[in-house]
mmCIF file of C-alpha atoms and ligand atoms in Angstrom:
data_model
loop_
_atom_site.group_PDB
_atom_site.id
_atom_site.type_symbol
_atom_site.label_atom_id
_atom_site.label_comp_id
_atom_site.label_asym_id
_atom_site.label_seq_id
_atom_site.Cartn_x
_atom_site.Cartn_y
_atom_site.Cartn_z
ATOM 1 C CA UNK A 1 -7.698 -13.624 -55.284
ATOM 2 C CA UNK A 2 -8.406 -10.029 -55.003
ATOM 3 C CA UNK A 3 -8.359 -7.842 -51.975
ATOM 4 C CA UNK A 4 -11.479 -8.124 -49.820
ATOM 5 C CA UNK A 5 -12.123 -4.453 -50.429
ATOM 6 C CA UNK A 6 -12.373 -4.776 -54.024
ATOM 7 C CA UNK A 7 -14.928 -7.190 -53.670
ATOM 8 C CA UNK A 8 -17.716 -5.055 -52.971
ATOM 9 C CA UNK A 9 -16.752 -2.873 -55.255
ATOM 10 C CA UNK A 10 -19.792 -1.348 -58.107
ATOM 11 C CA UNK A 11 -18.407 -1.004 -61.802
ATOM 12 C CA UNK A 12 -18.078 2.940 -62.811
ATOM 13 C CA UNK A 13 -20.732 2.842 -65.215
ATOM 14 C CA UNK A 14 -18.710 4.944 -67.937
ATOM 15 C CA UNK A 15 -20.742 7.568 -70.345
ATOM 16 C CA UNK A 16 -21.508 5.927 -73.613
ATOM 17 C CA UNK A 17 -19.812 7.136 -76.587
ATOM 18 C CA UNK A 18 -21.711 9.979 -78.490
ATOM 19 C CA UNK A 19 -22.260 7.615 -81.330
ATOM 20 C CA UNK A 20 -23.450 4.404 -79.189
ATOM 21 C CA UNK A 21 -26.247 6.214 -77.394
ATOM 22 C CA UNK A 22 -27.459 7.981 -80.843
ATOM 23 C CA UNK A 23 -27.405 4.512 -81.945
ATOM 24 C CA UNK A 24 -29.313 3.167 -78.879
ATOM 25 C CA UNK A 25 -31.927 5.777 -78.828
ATOM 26 C CA UNK A 26 -32.012 6.126 -82.754
ATOM 27 C CA UNK A 27 -31.737 9.805 -82.520
ATOM 28 C CA UNK A 28 -30.342 12.021 -85.549
ATOM 29 C CA UNK A 29 -28.652 14.719 -83.392
ATOM 30 C CA UNK A 30 -27.779 14.048 -79.493
ATOM 31 C CA UNK A 31 -25.656 16.901 -77.040
ATOM 32 C CA UNK A 32 -24.269 15.505 -74.171
ATOM 33 C CA UNK A 33 -25.138 17.871 -71.515
ATOM 34 C CA UNK A 34 -24.239 15.220 -68.874
ATOM 35 C CA UNK A 35 -20.113 15.103 -68.619
ATOM 36 C CA UNK A 36 -19.269 19.117 -68.048
ATOM 37 C CA UNK A 37 -17.080 18.914 -70.962
ATOM 38 C CA UNK A 38 -16.064 22.455 -72.715
ATOM 39 C CA UNK A 39 -19.161 23.250 -75.069
ATOM 40 C CA UNK A 40 -16.783 25.880 -76.801
ATOM 41 C CA UNK A 41 -14.366 23.013 -77.763
ATOM 42 C CA UNK A 42 -10.395 23.511 -77.121
ATOM 43 C CA UNK A 43 -8.033 26.277 -78.021
ATOM 44 C CA UNK A 44 -7.334 26.256 -82.178
ATOM 45 C CA UNK A 45 -3.780 26.473 -80.964
ATOM 46 C CA UNK A 46 -4.050 22.797 -79.953
ATOM 47 C CA UNK A 47 -4.333 21.518 -83.281
ATOM 48 C CA UNK A 48 -1.479 23.591 -84.827
ATOM 49 C CA UNK A 49 0.464 22.375 -82.121
ATOM 50 C CA UNK A 50 -0.176 18.901 -82.490
ATOM 51 C CA UNK A 51 0.192 18.992 -86.539
ATOM 52 C CA UNK A 52 3.882 19.841 -85.942
ATOM 53 C CA UNK A 53 4.168 16.341 -84.023
ATOM 54 C CA UNK A 54 6.501 13.834 -85.939
ATOM 55 C CA UNK A 55 4.678 10.613 -86.080
ATOM 56 C CA UNK A 56 8.206 9.013 -86.580
ATOM 57 C CA UNK A 57 8.891 9.659 -82.995
ATOM 58 C CA UNK A 58 5.904 6.937 -82.124
ATOM 59 C CA UNK A 59 8.172 4.468 -80.579
ATOM 60 C CA UNK A 60 9.773 6.747 -78.136
ATOM 61 C CA UNK A 61 8.834 7.035 -74.489
ATOM 62 C CA UNK A 62 7.476 10.420 -73.709
ATOM 63 C CA UNK A 63 9.249 12.972 -71.296
ATOM 64 C CA UNK A 64 8.656 11.350 -67.892
ATOM 65 C CA UNK A 65 8.746 14.775 -66.173
ATOM 66 C CA UNK A 66 6.639 16.704 -68.868
ATOM 67 C CA UNK A 67 9.258 19.330 -68.214
ATOM 68 C CA UNK A 68 7.641 21.681 -70.793
ATOM 69 C CA UNK A 69 4.502 21.592 -69.640
ATOM 70 C CA UNK A 70 5.997 21.881 -65.856
ATOM 71 C CA UNK A 71 7.818 25.051 -66.697
ATOM 72 C CA UNK A 72 4.634 27.050 -68.130
ATOM 73 C CA UNK A 73 2.653 26.293 -65.356
ATOM 74 C CA UNK A 74 5.000 26.556 -62.293
ATOM 75 C CA UNK A 75 6.231 29.980 -63.781
ATOM 76 C CA UNK A 76 2.101 30.756 -64.491
ATOM 77 C CA UNK A 77 1.611 30.435 -60.705
ATOM 78 C CA UNK A 78 4.720 31.454 -59.472
ATOM 79 C CA UNK A 79 5.282 28.046 -57.521
ATOM 80 C CA UNK A 80 8.448 25.797 -57.592
ATOM 81 C CA UNK A 81 8.380 23.364 -60.667
ATOM 82 C CA UNK A 82 9.199 20.067 -58.390
ATOM 83 C CA UNK A 83 6.102 20.877 -56.736
ATOM 84 C CA UNK A 84 4.059 19.711 -59.420
ATOM 85 C CA UNK A 85 3.022 16.288 -60.154
ATOM 86 C CA UNK A 86 0.774 15.211 -63.489
ATOM 87 C CA UNK A 87 -1.656 12.491 -63.956
ATOM 88 C CA UNK A 88 -3.470 10.636 -67.119
ATOM 89 C CA UNK A 89 -6.429 12.944 -66.000
ATOM 90 C CA UNK A 90 -7.237 14.243 -62.499
ATOM 91 C CA UNK A 91 -8.789 11.131 -61.724
ATOM 92 C CA UNK A 92 -5.049 8.987 -61.904
ATOM 93 C CA UNK A 93 -4.198 11.821 -59.067
ATOM 94 C CA UNK A 94 -6.971 11.011 -57.093
ATOM 95 C CA UNK A 95 -6.191 7.261 -57.159
ATOM 96 C CA UNK A 96 -2.305 7.863 -56.511
ATOM 97 C CA UNK A 97 -3.136 9.957 -54.065
ATOM 98 C CA UNK A 98 -5.441 7.689 -52.250
ATOM 99 C CA UNK A 99 -2.824 4.575 -52.654
ATOM 100 C CA UNK A 100 -0.193 6.673 -51.085
ATOM 101 C CA UNK A 101 -1.590 8.098 -47.977
ATOM 102 C CA UNK A 102 -4.602 5.591 -47.154
ATOM 103 C CA UNK A 103 -3.961 2.250 -45.478
ATOM 104 C CA UNK A 104 -6.821 0.090 -44.151
ATOM 105 C CA UNK A 105 -8.977 1.238 -41.344
ATOM 106 C CA UNK A 106 -8.003 4.916 -41.956
ATOM 107 C CA UNK A 107 -10.941 7.223 -42.514
ATOM 108 C CA UNK A 108 -11.417 9.794 -45.106
ATOM 109 C CA UNK A 109 -14.289 12.966 -44.858
ATOM 110 C CA UNK A 110 -15.637 13.859 -48.216
ATOM 111 C CA UNK A 111 -18.867 16.543 -48.735
ATOM 112 C CA UNK A 112 -21.926 14.968 -49.907
ATOM 113 C CA UNK A 113 -22.925 15.050 -52.521
ATOM 114 C CA UNK A 114 -19.351 15.058 -54.275
ATOM 115 C CA UNK A 115 -17.139 13.605 -57.023
ATOM 116 C CA UNK A 116 -17.856 9.889 -56.613
ATOM 117 C CA UNK A 117 -14.054 8.930 -57.214
ATOM 118 C CA UNK A 118 -12.845 10.271 -53.710
ATOM 119 C CA UNK A 119 -15.131 7.776 -52.184
ATOM 120 C CA UNK A 120 -14.058 4.770 -54.470
ATOM 121 C CA UNK A 121 -10.044 5.247 -54.158
ATOM 122 C CA UNK A 122 -11.177 5.326 -50.563
ATOM 123 C CA UNK A 123 -12.765 1.893 -50.764
ATOM 124 C CA UNK A 124 -10.021 0.305 -52.607
ATOM 125 C CA UNK A 125 -7.780 1.203 -49.968
ATOM 126 C CA UNK A 126 -9.711 -0.444 -47.524
ATOM 127 C CA UNK A 127 -10.328 2.954 -45.687
ATOM 128 C CA UNK A 128 -13.250 4.165 -44.582
ATOM 129 C CA UNK A 129 -15.411 7.026 -45.778
ATOM 130 C CA UNK A 130 -17.528 9.523 -44.110
ATOM 131 C CA UNK A 131 -19.703 12.036 -46.026
ATOM 132 C CA UNK A 132 -20.619 14.988 -44.525
ATOM 133 C CA UNK A 133 -23.847 16.786 -45.580
ATOM 134 C CA UNK A 134 -23.898 20.464 -47.156
ATOM 135 C CA UNK A 135 -25.134 23.441 -45.337
ATOM 136 C CA UNK A 136 -28.387 24.810 -46.265
ATOM 137 C CA UNK A 137 -26.776 26.770 -49.046
ATOM 138 C CA UNK A 138 -25.371 23.490 -50.430
ATOM 139 C CA UNK A 139 -22.094 24.894 -49.644
ATOM 140 C CA UNK A 140 -19.609 22.636 -48.605
ATOM 141 C CA UNK A 141 -19.853 22.493 -44.492
ATOM 142 C CA UNK A 142 -16.442 23.100 -43.181
ATOM 143 C CA UNK A 143 -17.388 23.458 -39.516
ATOM 144 C CA UNK A 144 -19.184 20.177 -39.800
ATOM 145 C CA UNK A 145 -16.392 18.817 -41.637
ATOM 146 C CA UNK A 146 -13.846 19.840 -38.486
ATOM 147 C CA UNK A 147 -16.041 18.548 -36.240
ATOM 148 C CA UNK A 148 -16.202 15.168 -37.875
ATOM 149 C CA UNK A 149 -12.536 14.614 -37.635
ATOM 150 C CA UNK A 150 -10.851 11.992 -35.156
ATOM 151 C CA UNK A 151 -8.039 9.825 -34.799
ATOM 152 C CA UNK A 152 -8.469 7.762 -37.912
ATOM 153 C CA UNK A 153 -9.040 10.627 -39.995
ATOM 154 C CA UNK A 154 -6.154 10.792 -42.804
ATOM 155 C CA UNK A 155 -7.310 12.777 -45.744
ATOM 156 C CA UNK A 156 -9.831 15.365 -46.418
ATOM 157 C CA UNK A 157 -11.804 16.010 -49.703
ATOM 158 C CA UNK A 158 -12.783 19.266 -50.457
ATOM 159 C CA UNK A 159 -13.966 19.864 -54.210
ATOM 160 C CA UNK A 160 -14.054 23.646 -54.575
ATOM 161 C CA UNK A 161 -16.432 24.578 -56.595
ATOM 162 C CA UNK A 162 -18.172 21.549 -55.775
ATOM 163 C CA UNK A 163 -19.717 18.962 -58.673
ATOM 164 C CA UNK A 164 -22.565 18.564 -58.557
ATOM 165 C CA UNK A 165 -23.735 21.441 -56.797
ATOM 166 C CA UNK A 166 -21.712 23.859 -58.373
ATOM 167 C CA UNK A 167 -21.320 25.852 -54.751
ATOM 168 C CA UNK A 168 -18.170 27.735 -54.008
ATOM 169 C CA UNK A 169 -15.872 28.552 -50.786
ATOM 170 C CA UNK A 170 -13.988 31.484 -50.385
ATOM 171 C CA UNK A 171 -10.088 31.040 -50.560
ATOM 172 C CA UNK A 172 -9.932 32.297 -46.691
ATOM 173 C CA UNK A 173 -12.661 29.875 -45.380
ATOM 174 C CA UNK A 174 -10.260 27.429 -46.929
ATOM 175 C CA UNK A 175 -7.383 29.083 -45.623
ATOM 176 C CA UNK A 176 -8.737 28.966 -42.007
ATOM 177 C CA UNK A 177 -9.972 25.323 -41.940
ATOM 178 C CA UNK A 178 -6.541 24.144 -42.983
ATOM 179 C CA UNK A 179 -4.906 26.158 -40.921
ATOM 180 C CA UNK A 180 -6.760 24.485 -38.080
ATOM 181 C CA UNK A 181 -6.769 21.170 -39.237
ATOM 182 C CA UNK A 182 -3.610 18.573 -37.758
ATOM 183 C CA UNK A 183 -0.751 18.656 -39.935
ATOM 184 C CA UNK A 184 -1.165 14.409 -39.977
ATOM 185 C CA UNK A 185 -4.008 15.061 -42.174
ATOM 186 C CA UNK A 186 -3.689 15.707 -45.717
ATOM 187 C CA UNK A 187 -6.510 18.394 -46.934
ATOM 188 C CA UNK A 188 -6.923 18.173 -51.018
ATOM 189 C CA UNK A 189 -8.581 20.913 -52.605
ATOM 190 C CA UNK A 190 -9.568 19.893 -56.049
ATOM 191 C CA UNK A 191 -10.231 22.653 -58.650
ATOM 192 C CA UNK A 192 -11.270 20.900 -61.253
ATOM 193 C CA UNK A 193 -13.765 23.930 -62.064
ATOM 194 C CA UNK A 194 -12.121 27.069 -60.327
ATOM 195 C CA UNK A 195 -11.513 28.601 -63.700
ATOM 196 C CA UNK A 196 -15.625 29.210 -64.174
ATOM 197 C CA UNK A 197 -15.867 31.372 -60.757
ATOM 198 C CA UNK A 198 -14.989 34.428 -62.682
ATOM 199 C CA UNK A 199 -12.839 35.592 -59.582
ATOM 200 C CA UNK A 200 -8.832 35.757 -59.985
ATOM 201 C CA UNK A 201 -8.088 35.444 -56.445
ATOM 202 C CA UNK A 202 -10.150 32.286 -55.737
ATOM 203 C CA UNK A 203 -7.454 29.573 -56.174
ATOM 204 C CA UNK A 204 -5.810 28.036 -52.884
ATOM 205 C CA UNK A 205 -2.724 27.113 -54.974
ATOM 206 C CA UNK A 206 -0.193 29.743 -53.164
ATOM 207 C CA UNK A 207 -1.384 28.229 -49.850
ATOM 208 C CA UNK A 208 0.463 25.076 -50.509
ATOM 209 C CA UNK A 209 3.588 27.380 -49.742
ATOM 210 C CA UNK A 210 2.549 27.924 -46.398
ATOM 211 C CA UNK A 211 0.917 24.469 -45.663
ATOM 212 C CA UNK A 212 2.494 21.049 -45.954
ATOM 213 C CA UNK A 213 -0.557 19.377 -46.023
ATOM 214 C CA UNK A 214 -2.241 20.964 -48.203
ATOM 215 C CA UNK A 215 -2.742 19.364 -51.788
ATOM 216 C CA UNK A 216 -4.345 21.208 -54.878
ATOM 217 C CA UNK A 217 -5.734 19.326 -58.150
ATOM 218 C CA UNK A 218 -6.324 21.191 -61.678
ATOM 219 C CA UNK A 219 -7.276 19.705 -64.909
ATOM 220 C CA UNK A 220 -7.095 20.446 -68.691
ATOM 221 C CA UNK A 221 -10.660 18.489 -68.866
ATOM 222 C CA UNK A 222 -12.836 21.651 -68.338
ATOM 223 C CA UNK A 223 -12.249 24.910 -68.681
ATOM 224 C CA UNK A 224 -9.509 24.305 -71.139
ATOM 225 C CA UNK A 225 -11.856 21.651 -73.216
ATOM 226 C CA UNK A 226 -9.102 19.064 -73.102
ATOM 227 C CA UNK A 227 -10.999 16.094 -71.787
ATOM 228 C CA UNK A 228 -10.178 13.462 -74.548
ATOM 229 C CA UNK A 229 -6.278 14.178 -73.998
ATOM 230 C CA UNK A 230 -6.665 13.232 -70.086
ATOM 231 C CA UNK A 231 -3.987 15.401 -68.680
ATOM 232 C CA UNK A 232 -4.671 16.573 -64.891
ATOM 233 C CA UNK A 233 -1.795 17.784 -62.146
ATOM 234 C CA UNK A 234 -1.643 18.484 -58.109
ATOM 235 C CA UNK A 235 0.344 21.247 -56.119
ATOM 236 C CA UNK A 236 1.745 20.250 -53.028
ATOM 237 C CA UNK A 237 5.224 20.744 -51.307
ATOM 238 C CA UNK A 238 7.861 18.175 -49.420
ATOM 239 C CA UNK A 239 7.481 15.564 -48.318
ATOM 240 C CA UNK A 240 4.282 14.463 -49.896
ATOM 241 C CA UNK A 241 5.444 15.554 -53.548
ATOM 242 C CA UNK A 242 8.515 13.161 -53.656
ATOM 243 C CA UNK A 243 6.164 10.411 -52.213
ATOM 244 C CA UNK A 244 3.763 10.647 -55.067
ATOM 245 C CA UNK A 245 6.776 11.052 -57.625
ATOM 246 C CA UNK A 246 8.310 7.686 -56.414
ATOM 247 C CA UNK A 247 4.837 5.793 -56.592
ATOM 248 C CA UNK A 248 3.306 7.042 -59.717
ATOM 249 C CA UNK A 249 3.784 5.482 -62.841
ATOM 250 C CA UNK A 250 6.873 6.997 -65.150
ATOM 251 C CA UNK A 251 5.478 7.295 -68.579
ATOM 252 C CA UNK A 252 1.278 8.457 -67.688
ATOM 253 C CA UNK A 253 1.623 11.335 -69.491
ATOM 254 C CA UNK A 254 1.717 10.929 -73.428
ATOM 255 C CA UNK A 255 3.594 13.286 -75.816
ATOM 256 C CA UNK A 256 0.374 14.220 -77.419
ATOM 257 C CA UNK A 257 -1.122 14.757 -74.307
ATOM 258 C CA UNK A 258 1.888 17.211 -72.789
ATOM 259 C CA UNK A 259 1.918 19.166 -76.476
ATOM 260 C CA UNK A 260 -1.950 19.583 -76.220
ATOM 261 C CA UNK A 261 -1.837 20.934 -72.392
ATOM 262 C CA UNK A 262 1.009 23.192 -73.195
ATOM 263 C CA UNK A 263 -0.671 24.804 -76.225
ATOM 264 C CA UNK A 264 -4.039 25.019 -74.397
ATOM 265 C CA UNK A 265 -2.288 26.344 -71.230
ATOM 266 C CA UNK A 266 -0.328 29.024 -73.333
ATOM 267 C CA UNK A 267 -3.440 30.022 -74.825
ATOM 268 C CA UNK A 268 -5.213 32.154 -71.601
ATOM 269 C CA UNK A 269 -7.498 33.808 -74.094
ATOM 270 C CA UNK A 270 -9.479 30.697 -74.907
ATOM 271 C CA UNK A 271 -9.943 30.084 -71.337
ATOM 272 C CA UNK A 272 -10.889 33.543 -70.442
ATOM 273 C CA UNK A 273 -13.549 34.151 -73.461
ATOM 274 C CA UNK A 274 -14.766 30.458 -72.702
ATOM 275 C CA UNK A 275 -15.226 31.581 -69.023
ATOM 276 C CA UNK A 276 -17.398 34.768 -70.125
ATOM 277 C CA UNK A 277 -19.701 32.984 -72.318
ATOM 278 C CA UNK A 278 -20.349 30.531 -69.467
ATOM 279 C CA UNK A 279 -21.123 32.549 -66.852
ATOM 280 C CA UNK A 280 -23.488 34.803 -69.749
ATOM 281 C CA UNK A 281 -25.101 31.648 -70.063
ATOM 282 C CA UNK A 282 -25.280 30.694 -66.492
ATOM 283 C CA UNK A 283 -27.212 33.809 -65.665
ATOM 284 C CA UNK A 284 -29.918 33.028 -68.174
ATOM 285 C CA UNK A 285 -29.961 29.625 -66.732
ATOM 286 C CA UNK A 286 -30.501 31.037 -63.224
ATOM 287 C CA UNK A 287 -33.373 33.053 -64.834
ATOM 288 C CA UNK A 288 -35.095 30.458 -66.475
ATOM 289 C CA UNK A 289 -35.166 28.084 -62.958
ATOM 290 C CA UNK A 290 -36.592 30.783 -61.391
ATOM 291 C CA UNK A 291 -39.208 31.565 -63.528
ATOM 292 C CA UNK A 292 -40.035 28.184 -63.359
ATOM 293 C CA UNK A 293 -39.782 27.500 -60.311
ATOM 294 C CA UNK A 294 -37.281 24.869 -60.139
ATOM 295 C CA UNK A 295 -35.074 25.382 -56.919
ATOM 296 C CA UNK A 296 -30.987 24.790 -57.831
ATOM 297 C CA UNK A 297 -27.825 25.940 -55.862
ATOM 298 C CA UNK A 298 -26.051 29.228 -56.909
ATOM 299 C CA UNK A 299 -23.528 27.510 -59.459
ATOM 300 C CA UNK A 300 -19.537 28.872 -59.503
ATOM 301 C CA UNK A 301 -18.830 26.282 -62.516
ATOM 302 C CA UNK A 302 -20.062 25.532 -66.020
ATOM 303 C CA UNK A 303 -22.994 23.105 -64.361
ATOM 304 C CA UNK A 304 -26.165 23.775 -62.493
ATOM 305 C CA UNK A 305 -27.724 21.545 -60.264
ATOM 306 C CA UNK A 306 -31.566 21.832 -60.215
ATOM 307 C CA UNK A 307 -34.602 19.872 -58.639
ATOM 308 C CA UNK A 308 -37.602 19.035 -60.495
ATOM 309 C CA UNK A 309 -39.965 20.233 -58.063
ATOM 310 C CA UNK A 310 -43.405 19.197 -59.110
ATOM 311 C CA UNK A 311 -42.271 16.769 -61.926
ATOM 312 C CA UNK A 312 -40.609 13.394 -62.133
ATOM 313 C CA UNK A 313 -36.586 14.103 -62.706
ATOM 314 C CA UNK A 314 -36.547 10.380 -64.201
ATOM 315 C CA UNK A 315 -39.185 11.739 -66.839
ATOM 316 C CA UNK A 316 -37.771 14.860 -67.584
ATOM 317 C CA UNK A 317 -34.430 13.267 -68.005
ATOM 318 C CA UNK A 318 -36.078 10.944 -70.234
ATOM 319 C CA UNK A 319 -38.022 13.261 -72.152
ATOM 320 C CA UNK A 320 -35.027 15.222 -73.054
ATOM 321 C CA UNK A 321 -32.729 12.492 -73.831
ATOM 322 C CA UNK A 322 -35.937 11.430 -76.360
ATOM 323 C CA UNK A 323 -35.535 15.140 -77.679
ATOM 324 C CA UNK A 324 -31.812 14.884 -78.311
ATOM 325 C CA UNK A 325 -30.355 16.428 -74.773
ATOM 326 C CA UNK A 326 -28.690 14.396 -72.328
ATOM 327 C CA UNK A 327 -28.490 15.513 -68.629
ATOM 328 C CA UNK A 328 -26.703 13.830 -65.673
ATOM 329 C CA UNK A 329 -29.344 11.986 -63.545
ATOM 330 C CA UNK A 330 -28.885 9.572 -60.530
ATOM 331 C CA UNK A 331 -26.884 12.154 -58.163
ATOM 332 C CA UNK A 332 -29.414 12.612 -56.216
ATOM 333 C CA UNK A 333 -33.124 11.756 -56.292
ATOM 334 C CA UNK A 334 -35.421 14.510 -57.938
ATOM 335 C CA UNK A 335 -32.419 16.322 -59.223
ATOM 336 C CA UNK A 336 -30.706 16.874 -62.573
ATOM 337 C CA UNK A 337 -27.294 18.150 -63.496
ATOM 338 C CA UNK A 338 -27.028 20.198 -66.713
ATOM 339 C CA UNK A 339 -23.718 21.460 -68.206
ATOM 340 C CA UNK A 340 -23.936 25.001 -69.756
ATOM 341 C CA UNK A 341 -23.910 24.220 -73.262
ATOM 342 C CA UNK A 342 -24.451 26.497 -76.486
ATOM 343 C CA UNK A 343 -26.490 29.394 -76.357
ATOM 344 C CA UNK A 344 -29.020 27.246 -78.967
ATOM 345 C CA UNK A 345 -28.561 24.113 -77.130
ATOM 346 C CA UNK A 346 -29.735 25.907 -73.531
ATOM 347 C CA UNK A 347 -32.356 27.865 -75.102
ATOM 348 C CA UNK A 348 -33.554 24.608 -76.489
ATOM 349 C CA UNK A 349 -33.391 22.160 -73.386
ATOM 350 C CA UNK A 350 -35.186 25.349 -71.290
ATOM 351 C CA UNK A 351 -38.096 25.214 -73.651
ATOM 352 C CA UNK A 352 -38.415 21.471 -73.781
ATOM 353 C CA UNK A 353 -38.669 21.511 -69.600
ATOM 354 C CA UNK A 354 -40.906 24.288 -69.600
ATOM 355 C CA UNK A 355 -43.260 22.437 -71.936
ATOM 356 C CA UNK A 356 -42.847 19.367 -70.253
ATOM 357 C CA UNK A 357 -43.791 20.710 -66.734
ATOM 358 C CA UNK A 358 -46.519 22.356 -68.784
ATOM 359 C CA UNK A 359 -45.386 26.032 -68.373
HETATM 360 C C1 PLP B 1 -14.318 16.247 -64.114
HETATM 361 C C2 PLP B 1 -13.832 16.145 -63.105
HETATM 362 C C3 PLP B 1 -12.102 15.563 -62.429
HETATM 363 C C4 PLP B 1 -11.583 14.571 -63.157
HETATM 364 O O1 PLP B 1 -10.871 15.310 -64.332
HETATM 365 P P1 PLP B 1 -10.057 14.448 -65.486
HETATM 366 O O2 PLP B 1 -8.929 15.295 -65.404
HETATM 367 O O3 PLP B 1 -10.824 14.701 -66.741
HETATM 368 O O4 PLP B 1 -9.499 12.975 -64.757
HETATM 369 C C5 PLP B 1 -11.872 15.715 -61.042
HETATM 370 N N1 PLP B 1 -12.930 15.927 -60.255
HETATM 371 C C6 PLP B 1 -13.848 16.648 -60.343
HETATM 372 C C7 PLP B 1 -14.423 17.167 -59.400
HETATM 373 C C8 PLP B 1 -14.235 17.074 -62.009
HETATM 374 O O5 PLP B 1 -15.162 17.220 -61.893
#
């Protein structure tokens, strides 16, 4: 009845809504620090732009090409507007790439640990996922990845910075890697968190002008604070961009989503101020973790992955939840991922962790 690959899938367990979880745990207050959402909201310009929308247009299909959003993004990155494809969140682009590129028996490389969607969609297409461990500093090991390429390899995922470790590779390292890979292998760099590095030359979007087998992914869900509106995009060259366009759903971006993303993108000052606040709070988190003797990876993102050394990660997770804070558990035994929140929430969580550890 269904294809063989789908029979073996473990269904994705989505986050409960905050309201559902509050009710389940009988909590008055609950802060979600498990989904890497933007703790500082989104640009105030988004609401202003949406208020101008005419509800009488609800019966009309949206602009299939998202021309307005396309134009401002192309101009910002100084790329040809035809090199952009939008998705209902970056999740849809990840699915589309897998669907268009992979056939049963192909092999896909990804780092481990990394974002779980890459493996899920490879599996649905009947492809084999081969996960390559990180280096000692928790960074994606490009040398080990290059060694893992064989004749069946079709696709390589580089999440940069990497979720859940937060670690980051310089653009030069990625450039050298792509240059050495055969053109028949598509290298996909997921830059969902690139805004949080604080550097301005960290993206590899410009390299799509040089390499036809390079795809760079971005989302509005993190630094732009628009997770609810579901907008992500890919940048790549011909001929792949044409195949992706041909295979995508024609109206995957609602007008609401396009208006919100356009307003958010125009307000780069919101992103800048978010990034400043996140970096300041990230430093305080690092300081705390060092003091608490909890190992962690250097993060270039709005989250930190740390090891609950000398304690039980599951018990700490539950203790924090009872006290109104949800962290991400289950990504690696003994480790938790915390999204960097508001200063007062970060301090409260740090205090709870110290108490839990008896410090
Ligand atoms: C959050 C996230 C995404 C998905 O973003 P959406 O646009 O909300 O679908 C993609 N990649 C990584 C690494 C993420 O952490």
